[in-house]
Short mmCIF file of C-alpha atoms and ligand atoms in Angstrom, two decimals:
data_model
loop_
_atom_site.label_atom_id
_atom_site.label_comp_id
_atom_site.label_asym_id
_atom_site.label_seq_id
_atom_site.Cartn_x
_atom_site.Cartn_y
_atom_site.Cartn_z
CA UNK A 30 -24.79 -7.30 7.13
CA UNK A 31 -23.16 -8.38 9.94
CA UNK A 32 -23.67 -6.84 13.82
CA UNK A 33 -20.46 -7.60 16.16
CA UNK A 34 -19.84 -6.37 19.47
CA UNK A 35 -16.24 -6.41 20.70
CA UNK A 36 -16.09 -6.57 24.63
CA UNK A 37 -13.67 -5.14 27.04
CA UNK A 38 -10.95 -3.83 24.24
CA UNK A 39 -8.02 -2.08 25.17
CA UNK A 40 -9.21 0.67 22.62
CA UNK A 41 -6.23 2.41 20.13
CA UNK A 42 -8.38 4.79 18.45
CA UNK A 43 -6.16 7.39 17.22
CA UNK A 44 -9.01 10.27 16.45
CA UNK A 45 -7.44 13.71 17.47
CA UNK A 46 -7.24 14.16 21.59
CA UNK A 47 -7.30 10.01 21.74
CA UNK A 48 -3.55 9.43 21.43
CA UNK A 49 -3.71 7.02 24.34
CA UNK A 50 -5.04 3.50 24.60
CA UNK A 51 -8.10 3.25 26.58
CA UNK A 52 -10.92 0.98 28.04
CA UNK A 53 -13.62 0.04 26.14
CA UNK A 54 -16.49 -1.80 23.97
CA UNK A 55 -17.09 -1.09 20.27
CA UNK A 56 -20.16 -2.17 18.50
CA UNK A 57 -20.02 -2.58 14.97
CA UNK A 58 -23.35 -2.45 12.10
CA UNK A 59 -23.80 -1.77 8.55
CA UNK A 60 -20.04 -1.80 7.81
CA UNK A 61 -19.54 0.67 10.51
CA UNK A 62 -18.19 2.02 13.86
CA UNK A 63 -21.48 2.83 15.61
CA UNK A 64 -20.68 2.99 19.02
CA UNK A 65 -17.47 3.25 21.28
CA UNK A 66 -18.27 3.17 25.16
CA UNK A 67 -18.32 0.55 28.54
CA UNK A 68 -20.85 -1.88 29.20
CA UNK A 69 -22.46 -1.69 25.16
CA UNK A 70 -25.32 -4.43 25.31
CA UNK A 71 -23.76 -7.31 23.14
CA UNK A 72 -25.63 -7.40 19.99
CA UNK A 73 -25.10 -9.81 16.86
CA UNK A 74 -21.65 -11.45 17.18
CA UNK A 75 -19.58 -10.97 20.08
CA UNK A 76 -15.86 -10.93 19.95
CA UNK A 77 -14.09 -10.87 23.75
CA UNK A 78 -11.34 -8.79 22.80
CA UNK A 79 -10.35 -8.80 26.70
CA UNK A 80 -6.43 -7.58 26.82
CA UNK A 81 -6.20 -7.29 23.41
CA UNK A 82 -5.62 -4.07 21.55
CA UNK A 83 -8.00 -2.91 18.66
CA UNK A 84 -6.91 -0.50 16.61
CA UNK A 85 -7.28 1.16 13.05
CA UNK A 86 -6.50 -1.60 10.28
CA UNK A 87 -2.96 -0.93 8.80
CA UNK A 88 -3.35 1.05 5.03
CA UNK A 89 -0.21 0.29 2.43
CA UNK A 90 -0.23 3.05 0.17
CA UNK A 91 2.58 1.56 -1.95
CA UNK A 92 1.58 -2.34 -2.82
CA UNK A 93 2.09 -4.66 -6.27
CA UNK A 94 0.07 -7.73 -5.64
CA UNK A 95 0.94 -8.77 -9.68
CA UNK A 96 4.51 -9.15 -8.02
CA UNK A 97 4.29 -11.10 -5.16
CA UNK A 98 4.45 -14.50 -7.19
CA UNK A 99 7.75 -13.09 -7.87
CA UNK A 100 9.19 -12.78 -3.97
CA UNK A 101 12.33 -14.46 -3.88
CA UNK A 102 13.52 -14.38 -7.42
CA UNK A 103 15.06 -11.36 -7.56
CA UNK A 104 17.71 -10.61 -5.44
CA UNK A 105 21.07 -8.29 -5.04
CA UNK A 106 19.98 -6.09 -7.86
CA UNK A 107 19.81 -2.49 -8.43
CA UNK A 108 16.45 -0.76 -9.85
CA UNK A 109 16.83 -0.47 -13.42
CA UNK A 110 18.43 -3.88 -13.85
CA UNK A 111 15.72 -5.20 -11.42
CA UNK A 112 13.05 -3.84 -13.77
CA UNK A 113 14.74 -4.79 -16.99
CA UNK A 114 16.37 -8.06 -16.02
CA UNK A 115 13.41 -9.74 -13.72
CA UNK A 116 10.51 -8.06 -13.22
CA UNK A 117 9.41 -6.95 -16.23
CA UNK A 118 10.06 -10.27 -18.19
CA UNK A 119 8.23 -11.59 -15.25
CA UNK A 120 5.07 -9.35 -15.44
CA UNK A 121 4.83 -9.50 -19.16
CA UNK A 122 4.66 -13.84 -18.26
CA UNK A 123 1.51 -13.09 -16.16
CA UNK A 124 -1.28 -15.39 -17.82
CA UNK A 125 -4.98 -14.64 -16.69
CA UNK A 126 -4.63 -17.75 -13.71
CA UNK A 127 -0.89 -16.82 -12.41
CA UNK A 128 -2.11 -13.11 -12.03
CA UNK A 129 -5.05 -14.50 -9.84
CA UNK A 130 -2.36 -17.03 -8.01
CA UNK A 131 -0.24 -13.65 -7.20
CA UNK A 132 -3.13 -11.46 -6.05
CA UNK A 133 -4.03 -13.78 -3.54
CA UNK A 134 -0.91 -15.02 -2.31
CA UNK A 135 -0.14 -11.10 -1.28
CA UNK A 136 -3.64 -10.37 -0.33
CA UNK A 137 -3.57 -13.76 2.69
CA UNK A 138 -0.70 -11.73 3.43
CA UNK A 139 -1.70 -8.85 3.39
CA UNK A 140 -4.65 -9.63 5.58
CA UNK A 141 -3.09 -11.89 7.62
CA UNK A 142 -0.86 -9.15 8.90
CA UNK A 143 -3.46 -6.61 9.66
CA UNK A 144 -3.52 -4.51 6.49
CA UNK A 145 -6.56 -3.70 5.97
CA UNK A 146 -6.62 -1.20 2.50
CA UNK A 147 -4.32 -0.47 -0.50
CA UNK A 148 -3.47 1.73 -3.06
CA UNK A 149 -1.98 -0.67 -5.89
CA UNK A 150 0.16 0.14 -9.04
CA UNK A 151 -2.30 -2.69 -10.56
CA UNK A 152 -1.32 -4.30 -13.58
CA UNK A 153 -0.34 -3.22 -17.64
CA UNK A 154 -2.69 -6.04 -18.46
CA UNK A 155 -5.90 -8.24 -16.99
CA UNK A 156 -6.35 -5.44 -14.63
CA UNK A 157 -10.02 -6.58 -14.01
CA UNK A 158 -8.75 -9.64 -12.18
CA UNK A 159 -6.75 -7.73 -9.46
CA UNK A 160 -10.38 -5.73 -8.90
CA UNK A 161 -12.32 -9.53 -9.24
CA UNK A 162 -9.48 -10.89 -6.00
CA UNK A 163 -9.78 -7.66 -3.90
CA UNK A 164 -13.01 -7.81 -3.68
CA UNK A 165 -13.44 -11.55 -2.91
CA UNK A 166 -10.87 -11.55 -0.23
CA UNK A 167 -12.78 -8.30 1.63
CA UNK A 168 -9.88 -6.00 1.64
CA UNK A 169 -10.21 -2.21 0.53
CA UNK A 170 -8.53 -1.58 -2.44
CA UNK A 171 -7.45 1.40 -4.71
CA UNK A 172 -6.30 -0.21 -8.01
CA UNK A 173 -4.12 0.91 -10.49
CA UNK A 174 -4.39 0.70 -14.31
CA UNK A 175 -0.03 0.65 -14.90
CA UNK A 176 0.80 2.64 -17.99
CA UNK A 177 4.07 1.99 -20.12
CA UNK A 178 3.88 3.55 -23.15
CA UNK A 179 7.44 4.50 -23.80
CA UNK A 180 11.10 3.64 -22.95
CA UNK A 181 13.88 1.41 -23.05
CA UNK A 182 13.51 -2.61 -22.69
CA UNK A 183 9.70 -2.68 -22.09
CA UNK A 184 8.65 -5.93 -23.49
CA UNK A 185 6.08 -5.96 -26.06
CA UNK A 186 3.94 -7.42 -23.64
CA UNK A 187 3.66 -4.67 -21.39
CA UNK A 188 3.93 -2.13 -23.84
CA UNK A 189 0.92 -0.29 -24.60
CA UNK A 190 -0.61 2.36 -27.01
CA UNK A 191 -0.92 5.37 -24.71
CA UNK A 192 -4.31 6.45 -25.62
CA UNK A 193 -5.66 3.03 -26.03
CA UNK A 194 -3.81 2.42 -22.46
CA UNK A 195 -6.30 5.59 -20.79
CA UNK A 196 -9.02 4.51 -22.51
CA UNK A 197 -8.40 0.91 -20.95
CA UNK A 198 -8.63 2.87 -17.64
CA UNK A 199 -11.34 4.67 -17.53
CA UNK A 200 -13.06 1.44 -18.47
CA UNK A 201 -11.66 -0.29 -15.27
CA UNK A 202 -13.31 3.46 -13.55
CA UNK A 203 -16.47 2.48 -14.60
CA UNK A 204 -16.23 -1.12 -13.93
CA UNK A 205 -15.51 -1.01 -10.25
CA UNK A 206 -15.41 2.50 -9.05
CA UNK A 207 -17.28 2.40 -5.59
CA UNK A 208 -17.66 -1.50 -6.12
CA UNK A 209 -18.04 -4.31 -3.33
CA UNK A 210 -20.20 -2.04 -0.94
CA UNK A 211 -17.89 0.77 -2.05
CA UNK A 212 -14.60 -1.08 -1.23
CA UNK A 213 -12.64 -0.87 -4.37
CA UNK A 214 -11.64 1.83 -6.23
CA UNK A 215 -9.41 3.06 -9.22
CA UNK A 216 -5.73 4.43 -9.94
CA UNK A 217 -4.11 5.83 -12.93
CA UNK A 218 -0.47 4.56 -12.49
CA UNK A 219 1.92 5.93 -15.24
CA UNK A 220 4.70 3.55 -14.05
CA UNK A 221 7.63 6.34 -13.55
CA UNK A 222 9.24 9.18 -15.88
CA UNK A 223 11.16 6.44 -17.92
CA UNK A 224 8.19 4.16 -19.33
CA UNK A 225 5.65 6.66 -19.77
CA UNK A 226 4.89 9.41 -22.95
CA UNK A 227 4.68 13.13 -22.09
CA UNK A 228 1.64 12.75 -23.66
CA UNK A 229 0.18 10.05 -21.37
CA UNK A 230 0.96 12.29 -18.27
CA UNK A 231 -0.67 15.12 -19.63
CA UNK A 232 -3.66 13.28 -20.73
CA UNK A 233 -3.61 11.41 -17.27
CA UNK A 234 -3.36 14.53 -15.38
CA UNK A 235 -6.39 16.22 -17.15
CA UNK A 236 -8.74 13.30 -16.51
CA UNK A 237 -7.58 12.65 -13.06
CA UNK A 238 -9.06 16.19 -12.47
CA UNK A 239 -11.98 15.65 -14.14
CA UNK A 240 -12.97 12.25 -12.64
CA UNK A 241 -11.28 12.68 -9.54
CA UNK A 242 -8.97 9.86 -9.71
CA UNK A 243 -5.56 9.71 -7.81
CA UNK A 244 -2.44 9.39 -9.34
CA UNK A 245 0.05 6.87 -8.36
CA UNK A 246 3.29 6.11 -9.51
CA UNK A 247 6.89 6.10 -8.54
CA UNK A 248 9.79 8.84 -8.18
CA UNK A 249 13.40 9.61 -7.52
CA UNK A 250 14.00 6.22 -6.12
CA UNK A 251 17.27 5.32 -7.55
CA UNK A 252 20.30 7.94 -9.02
CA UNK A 253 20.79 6.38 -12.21
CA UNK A 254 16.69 6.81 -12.76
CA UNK A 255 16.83 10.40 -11.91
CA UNK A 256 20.03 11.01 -14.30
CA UNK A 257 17.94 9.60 -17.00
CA UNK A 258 14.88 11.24 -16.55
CA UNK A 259 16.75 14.50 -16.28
CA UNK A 260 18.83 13.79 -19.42
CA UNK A 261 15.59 13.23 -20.83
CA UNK A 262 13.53 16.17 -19.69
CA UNK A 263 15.66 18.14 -18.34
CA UNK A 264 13.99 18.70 -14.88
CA UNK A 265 14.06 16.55 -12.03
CA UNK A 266 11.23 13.84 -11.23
CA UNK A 267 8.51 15.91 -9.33
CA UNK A 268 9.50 19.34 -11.41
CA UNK A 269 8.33 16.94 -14.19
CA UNK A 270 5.45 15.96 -12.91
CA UNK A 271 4.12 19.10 -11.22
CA UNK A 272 4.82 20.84 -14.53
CA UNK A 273 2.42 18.32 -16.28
CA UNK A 274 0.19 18.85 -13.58
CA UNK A 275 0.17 15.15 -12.14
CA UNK A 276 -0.84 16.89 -9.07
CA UNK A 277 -3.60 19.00 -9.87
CA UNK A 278 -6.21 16.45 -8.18
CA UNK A 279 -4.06 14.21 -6.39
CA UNK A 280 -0.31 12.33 -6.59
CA UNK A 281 0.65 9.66 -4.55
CA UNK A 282 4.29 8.76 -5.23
CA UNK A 283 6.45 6.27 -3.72
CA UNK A 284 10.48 6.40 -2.85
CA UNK A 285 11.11 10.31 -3.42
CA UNK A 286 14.30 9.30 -2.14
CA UNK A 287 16.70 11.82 -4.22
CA UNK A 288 14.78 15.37 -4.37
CA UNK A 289 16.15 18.97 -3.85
CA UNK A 290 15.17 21.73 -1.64
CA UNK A 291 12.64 22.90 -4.44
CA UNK A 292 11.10 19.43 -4.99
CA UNK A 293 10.54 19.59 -1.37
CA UNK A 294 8.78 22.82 -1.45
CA UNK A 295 6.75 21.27 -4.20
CA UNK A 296 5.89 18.24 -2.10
CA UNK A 297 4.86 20.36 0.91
CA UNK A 298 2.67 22.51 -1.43
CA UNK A 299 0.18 20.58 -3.49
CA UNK A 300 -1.85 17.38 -2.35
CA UNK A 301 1.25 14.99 -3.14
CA UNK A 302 1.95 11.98 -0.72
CA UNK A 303 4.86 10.19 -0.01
CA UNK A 304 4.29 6.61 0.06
CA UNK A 305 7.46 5.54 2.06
CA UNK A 306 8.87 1.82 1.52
CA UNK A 307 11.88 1.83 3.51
CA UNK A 308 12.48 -2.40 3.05
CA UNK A 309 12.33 -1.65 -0.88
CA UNK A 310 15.01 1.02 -0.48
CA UNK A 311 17.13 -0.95 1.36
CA UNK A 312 17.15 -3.66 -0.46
CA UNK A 313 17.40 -2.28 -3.65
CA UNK A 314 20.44 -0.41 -2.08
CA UNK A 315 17.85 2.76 -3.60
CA UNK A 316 18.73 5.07 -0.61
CA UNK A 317 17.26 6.78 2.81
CA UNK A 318 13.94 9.14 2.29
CA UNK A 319 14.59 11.77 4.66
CA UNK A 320 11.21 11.20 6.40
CA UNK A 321 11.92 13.52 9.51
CA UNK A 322 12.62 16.10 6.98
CA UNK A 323 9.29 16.19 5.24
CA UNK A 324 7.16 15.05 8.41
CA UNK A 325 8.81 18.44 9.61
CA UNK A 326 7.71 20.66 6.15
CA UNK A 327 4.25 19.10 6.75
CA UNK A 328 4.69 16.89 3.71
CA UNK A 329 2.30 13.95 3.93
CA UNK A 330 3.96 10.52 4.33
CA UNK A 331 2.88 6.95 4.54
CA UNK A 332 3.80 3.77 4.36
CA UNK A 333 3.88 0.30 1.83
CA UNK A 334 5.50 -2.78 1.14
CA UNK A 335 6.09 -2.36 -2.57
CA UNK A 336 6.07 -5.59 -4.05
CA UNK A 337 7.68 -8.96 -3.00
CA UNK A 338 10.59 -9.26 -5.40
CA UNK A 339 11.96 -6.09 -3.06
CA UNK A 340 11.47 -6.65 -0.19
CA UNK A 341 10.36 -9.79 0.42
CA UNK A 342 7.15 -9.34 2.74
CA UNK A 343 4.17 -7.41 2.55
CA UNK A 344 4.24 -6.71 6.24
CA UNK A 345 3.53 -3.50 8.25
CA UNK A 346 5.25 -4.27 11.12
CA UNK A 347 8.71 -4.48 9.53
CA UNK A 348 8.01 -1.64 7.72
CA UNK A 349 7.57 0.58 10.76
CA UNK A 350 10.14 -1.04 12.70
CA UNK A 351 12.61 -0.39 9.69
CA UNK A 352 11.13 3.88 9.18
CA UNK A 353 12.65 3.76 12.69
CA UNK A 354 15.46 2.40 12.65
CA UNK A 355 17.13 3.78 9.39
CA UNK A 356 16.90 7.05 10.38
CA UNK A 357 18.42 6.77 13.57
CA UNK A 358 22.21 7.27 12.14
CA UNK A 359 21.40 9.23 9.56
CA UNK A 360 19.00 11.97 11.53
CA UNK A 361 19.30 11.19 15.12
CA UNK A 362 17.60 8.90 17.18
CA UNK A 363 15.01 10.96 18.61
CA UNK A 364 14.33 12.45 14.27
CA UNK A 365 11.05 10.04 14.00
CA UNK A 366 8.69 9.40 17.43
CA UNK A 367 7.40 5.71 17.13
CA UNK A 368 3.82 7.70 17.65
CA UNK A 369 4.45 9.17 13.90
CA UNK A 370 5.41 6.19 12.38
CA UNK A 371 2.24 4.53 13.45
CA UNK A 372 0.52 7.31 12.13
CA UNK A 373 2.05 7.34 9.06
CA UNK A 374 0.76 3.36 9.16
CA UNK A 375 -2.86 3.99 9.34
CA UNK A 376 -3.86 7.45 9.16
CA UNK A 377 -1.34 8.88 6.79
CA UNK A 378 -2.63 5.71 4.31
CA UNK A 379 -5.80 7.01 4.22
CA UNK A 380 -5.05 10.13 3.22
CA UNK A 381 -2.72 8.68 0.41
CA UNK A 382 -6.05 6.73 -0.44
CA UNK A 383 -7.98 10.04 -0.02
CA UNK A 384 -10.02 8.33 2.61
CA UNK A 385 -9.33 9.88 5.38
CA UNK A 386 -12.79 10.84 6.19
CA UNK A 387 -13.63 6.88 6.19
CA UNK A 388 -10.75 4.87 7.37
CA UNK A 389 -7.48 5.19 9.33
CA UNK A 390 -9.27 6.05 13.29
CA UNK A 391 -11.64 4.68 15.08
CA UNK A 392 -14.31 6.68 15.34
CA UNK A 393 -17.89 6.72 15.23
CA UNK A 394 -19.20 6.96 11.88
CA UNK A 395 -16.34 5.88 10.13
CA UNK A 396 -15.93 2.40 8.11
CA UNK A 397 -15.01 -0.05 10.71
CA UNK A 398 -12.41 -1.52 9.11
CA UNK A 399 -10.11 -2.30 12.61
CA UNK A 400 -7.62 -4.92 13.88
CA UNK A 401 -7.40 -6.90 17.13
CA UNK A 402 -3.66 -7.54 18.69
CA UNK A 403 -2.59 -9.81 20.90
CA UNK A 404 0.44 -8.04 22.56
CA UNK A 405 0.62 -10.26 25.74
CA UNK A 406 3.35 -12.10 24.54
CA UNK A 407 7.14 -12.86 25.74
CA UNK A 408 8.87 -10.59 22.51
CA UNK A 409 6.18 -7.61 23.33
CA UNK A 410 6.01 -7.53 26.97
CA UNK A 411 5.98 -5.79 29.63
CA UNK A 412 3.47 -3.55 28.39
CA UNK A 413 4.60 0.27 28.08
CA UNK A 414 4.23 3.36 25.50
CA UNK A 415 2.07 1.39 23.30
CA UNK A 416 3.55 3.06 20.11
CA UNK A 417 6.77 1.62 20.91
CA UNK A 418 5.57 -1.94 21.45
CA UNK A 419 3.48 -1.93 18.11
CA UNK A 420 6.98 -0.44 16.15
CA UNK A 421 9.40 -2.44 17.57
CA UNK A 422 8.25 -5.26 19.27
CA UNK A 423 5.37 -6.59 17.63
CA UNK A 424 4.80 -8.98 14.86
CA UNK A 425 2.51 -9.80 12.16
CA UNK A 426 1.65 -12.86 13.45
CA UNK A 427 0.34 -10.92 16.68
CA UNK A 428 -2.60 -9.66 14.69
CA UNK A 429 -5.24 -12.06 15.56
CA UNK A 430 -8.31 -10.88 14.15
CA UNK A 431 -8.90 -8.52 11.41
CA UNK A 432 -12.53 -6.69 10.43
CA UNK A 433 -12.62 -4.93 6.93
CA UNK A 434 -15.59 -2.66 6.01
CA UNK A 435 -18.09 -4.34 9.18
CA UNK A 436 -17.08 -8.05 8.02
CA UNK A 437 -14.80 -10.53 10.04
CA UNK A 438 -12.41 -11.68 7.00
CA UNK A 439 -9.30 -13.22 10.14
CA UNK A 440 -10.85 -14.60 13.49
CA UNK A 441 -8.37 -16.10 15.80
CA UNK A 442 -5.35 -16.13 12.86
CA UNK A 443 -7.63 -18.08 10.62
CA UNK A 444 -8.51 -16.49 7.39
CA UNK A 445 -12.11 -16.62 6.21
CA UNK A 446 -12.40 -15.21 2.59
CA UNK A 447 -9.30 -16.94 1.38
CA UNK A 448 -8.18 -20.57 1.70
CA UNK A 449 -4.77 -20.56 2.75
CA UNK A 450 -3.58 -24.43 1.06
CA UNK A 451 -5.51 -23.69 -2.45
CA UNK A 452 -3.23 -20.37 -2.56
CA UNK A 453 -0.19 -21.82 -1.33
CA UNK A 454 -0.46 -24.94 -3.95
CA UNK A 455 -1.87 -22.89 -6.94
CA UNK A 456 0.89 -20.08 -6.16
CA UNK A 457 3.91 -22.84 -6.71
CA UNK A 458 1.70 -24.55 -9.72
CA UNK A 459 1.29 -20.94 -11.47
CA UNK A 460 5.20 -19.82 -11.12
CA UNK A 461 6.01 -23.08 -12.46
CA UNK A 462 3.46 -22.41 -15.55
CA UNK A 463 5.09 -19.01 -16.15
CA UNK A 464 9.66 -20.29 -15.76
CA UNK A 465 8.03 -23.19 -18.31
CA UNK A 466 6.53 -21.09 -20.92
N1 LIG B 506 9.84 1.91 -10.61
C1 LIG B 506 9.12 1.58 -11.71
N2 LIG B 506 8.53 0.39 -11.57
C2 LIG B 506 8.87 -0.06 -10.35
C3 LIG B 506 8.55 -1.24 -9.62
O1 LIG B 506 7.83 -2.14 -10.07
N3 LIG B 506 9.08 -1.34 -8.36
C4 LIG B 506 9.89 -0.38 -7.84
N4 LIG B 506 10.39 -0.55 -6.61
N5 LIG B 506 10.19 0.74 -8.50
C5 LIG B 506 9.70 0.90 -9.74
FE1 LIG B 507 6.75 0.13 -6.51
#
């Protein structure tokens, strides 16, 4: 495995009592951070990081890499006719080769903008190939097996026998739990209330306790969902789910847009994360989470991209620069310190991963999965609260080199484990497969 030294860093390490950037060297071995001071001795590769800012890899908690050969082709929609209209048609399309074309088209992005780990809803079908592409292109990814086992307008292709769909999953466990030098791991995603059995969320929430698998799926995004799913169970999304004991192990749900005082309370009392994805919200004219809210209840919340066809990047940056902003009318302008949202960016992903112990500072010990940041640029300078440069100034394209797990996988802008032309050319060939068939 590979040794690097970084020299003369401007270090962002975010470990408690290191909120501010400072000085330093960081030397790198066996996949991990194994020493943070001045003047290290530069062993293996050596990386001058001089002026530029290293700092925890970004962690999307809320990702759909089957999607993002869908970005684009979706547009002015609401959720359920989103779902019904495009994306599911589109998903159930997915051949073996146009799910590979999609998983690496948003992974080069994904990478390329300094995300470094995932939680993803996975795929209903050929789930093994989303594990196969995360762990070629070096990223750290939590995968999910969907579930849709019930509901209106599934097409057959997605539509699965509920126990035959669990059974499927703990499969995929098997297969790739702790996989790629413990890089990937595995997801039960019952999609959301409407395309999923009671009896696949009960069976779901047993064996996530007994195998210690997250859950991961979607909530209270959109006010026609939540009048169906209380028409049809008479309880509102997370009163549903905490009742069938979804989060007995662990829940991470995205949106939780529309909730009550009590689903609140329920959020702020079991090990449920909010996996924030304020572009999707927006542009599915979904609504505002009230982030400051929770943030203030000590509800954990992080943030994602979703998936292309809503949004239409997989991009951190605007992500945090949009948390910020939309809450600014709505809450106040001081409601949500730059400082949190890059918190919610990198540490609050890990703990929607459960990895906090691993990922999401820099610190010694932990997985050195870190990015480097050029911020000496006209549209970032001068240089002040660092926080507020990496919200609202920065860009993707600042992120210049990216280091997942101990391995270099960006140097200098250029990826290594993926070839950008092959995945632009097979990503057009592939769509054009799946509008033809
Ligand atoms: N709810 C159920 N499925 C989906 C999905 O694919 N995307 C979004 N944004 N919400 C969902
Ligand atoms: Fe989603």
């Amino acid at each position: 495995m590979t040794e690097i030294t970084l020299k003369n860093a401007v270090v962002l390490s975010m470990a408690p009592g290191q909120e501010e950037p400072f000085p330093a060297d960081i030397f790198i071995g066996n996949g991990r951070i194994k020493a943070i001071g001045t003047n290290l001795p530069s062993s293996g590769k050596v990386i001058d990081a001089d002026g530029l800012v290293v700092m925890p890899g970004f962690v999307q908690s809320h990702i759909h890499l089957c999607q993002t050969l869908f970005r684009n082709m979706a547009e002015d929609m609401e959720l359920l006719n989103w779902l019904h209209q495009k994306i599911w048609p589109l998903e159930a399309a997915h051949s073996e080769r146009s799910l590979r074309a999609s998983a690496r088209l948003g992974l080069a992005e994904l990478i390329s903008g300094g995300t470094t780990a995932i939680l993803d809803m996975g795929s209903v079908r050929m789930t093994d190939v989303l594990f196969e592409e995360a762990a070629k292109a070096g990223i750290r990814a939590n995968i999910g097996k969907t579930l849709m086992d019930k509901g209106d307008r599934i097409p057959k292709a997605l539509s699965e026998n509920g126990r035959k769909s669990v059974e499927d999953g703990l499969r995929l466990l098997k297969r790739w739990r702790g996989a790629a030098n413990g890089r990937l791991d595995f997801n039960f995603a019952p999609r959301f209330a409407l395309s999923c059995s009671e009896n696949v969320f009960r069976d779901v929430a047993g064996i996530s306790v007994e195998n210690e698998i997250i859950v991961h799926t979607h909530a209270s995004e959109n006010q026609d969902e939540l009048r169906k799913v209380r028409g049809a169970t008479g309880m509102r999304n997370l009163e549903y789910y905490h009742a069938a004991g979804l989060d007995r192990f662990h829940l991470s749900v995205a949106h939780c847009i529309w909730l009550d005082d009590g689903e609140m309370d329920i959020l702020a009392h079991t090990n449920t994360h909010v996996l924030h994805c304020p572009s999707s919200n927006l542009k599915l004219g979904s609504g505002i989470a009230k982030v400051p809210e929770m943030l203030r209840l000590g509800i954990k919340v992080s943030l994602g991209a979703d998936g292309a066809p809503c949004n239409n990047n997989l991009d951190m940056f605007q992500e945090m620069r949009l948390a910020g902003l939309i809450q600014k009318p709505r809450a106040g302008v001081k409601s949500l310190p730059a400082g949190e949202i890059v918190r919610m960016a990198t540490v609050g992903g890990a703990r929607a991963l459960g990895l906090a112990h691993e990922i999401g500072t820099l610190e010694i010990g932990k997985k050195a999965d870190l990015i480097l940041i050029n911020l000496n640029r006209v549209h970032t300078f001068p240089m002040q609260d660092i926080y507020t440069q990496l919200v609202y100034a920065a860009r993707a394209t600042d992120v210049q080199t990216v280091i997942i797990d101990g391995e270099i996988v960006m140097e200098n802008r250029e990826l290594i484990s993926l070839n950008h032309e092959e995945i632009l050319a097979r990503a057009q060939e592939e769509l054009k497969n799946i509008l033809r068939a």
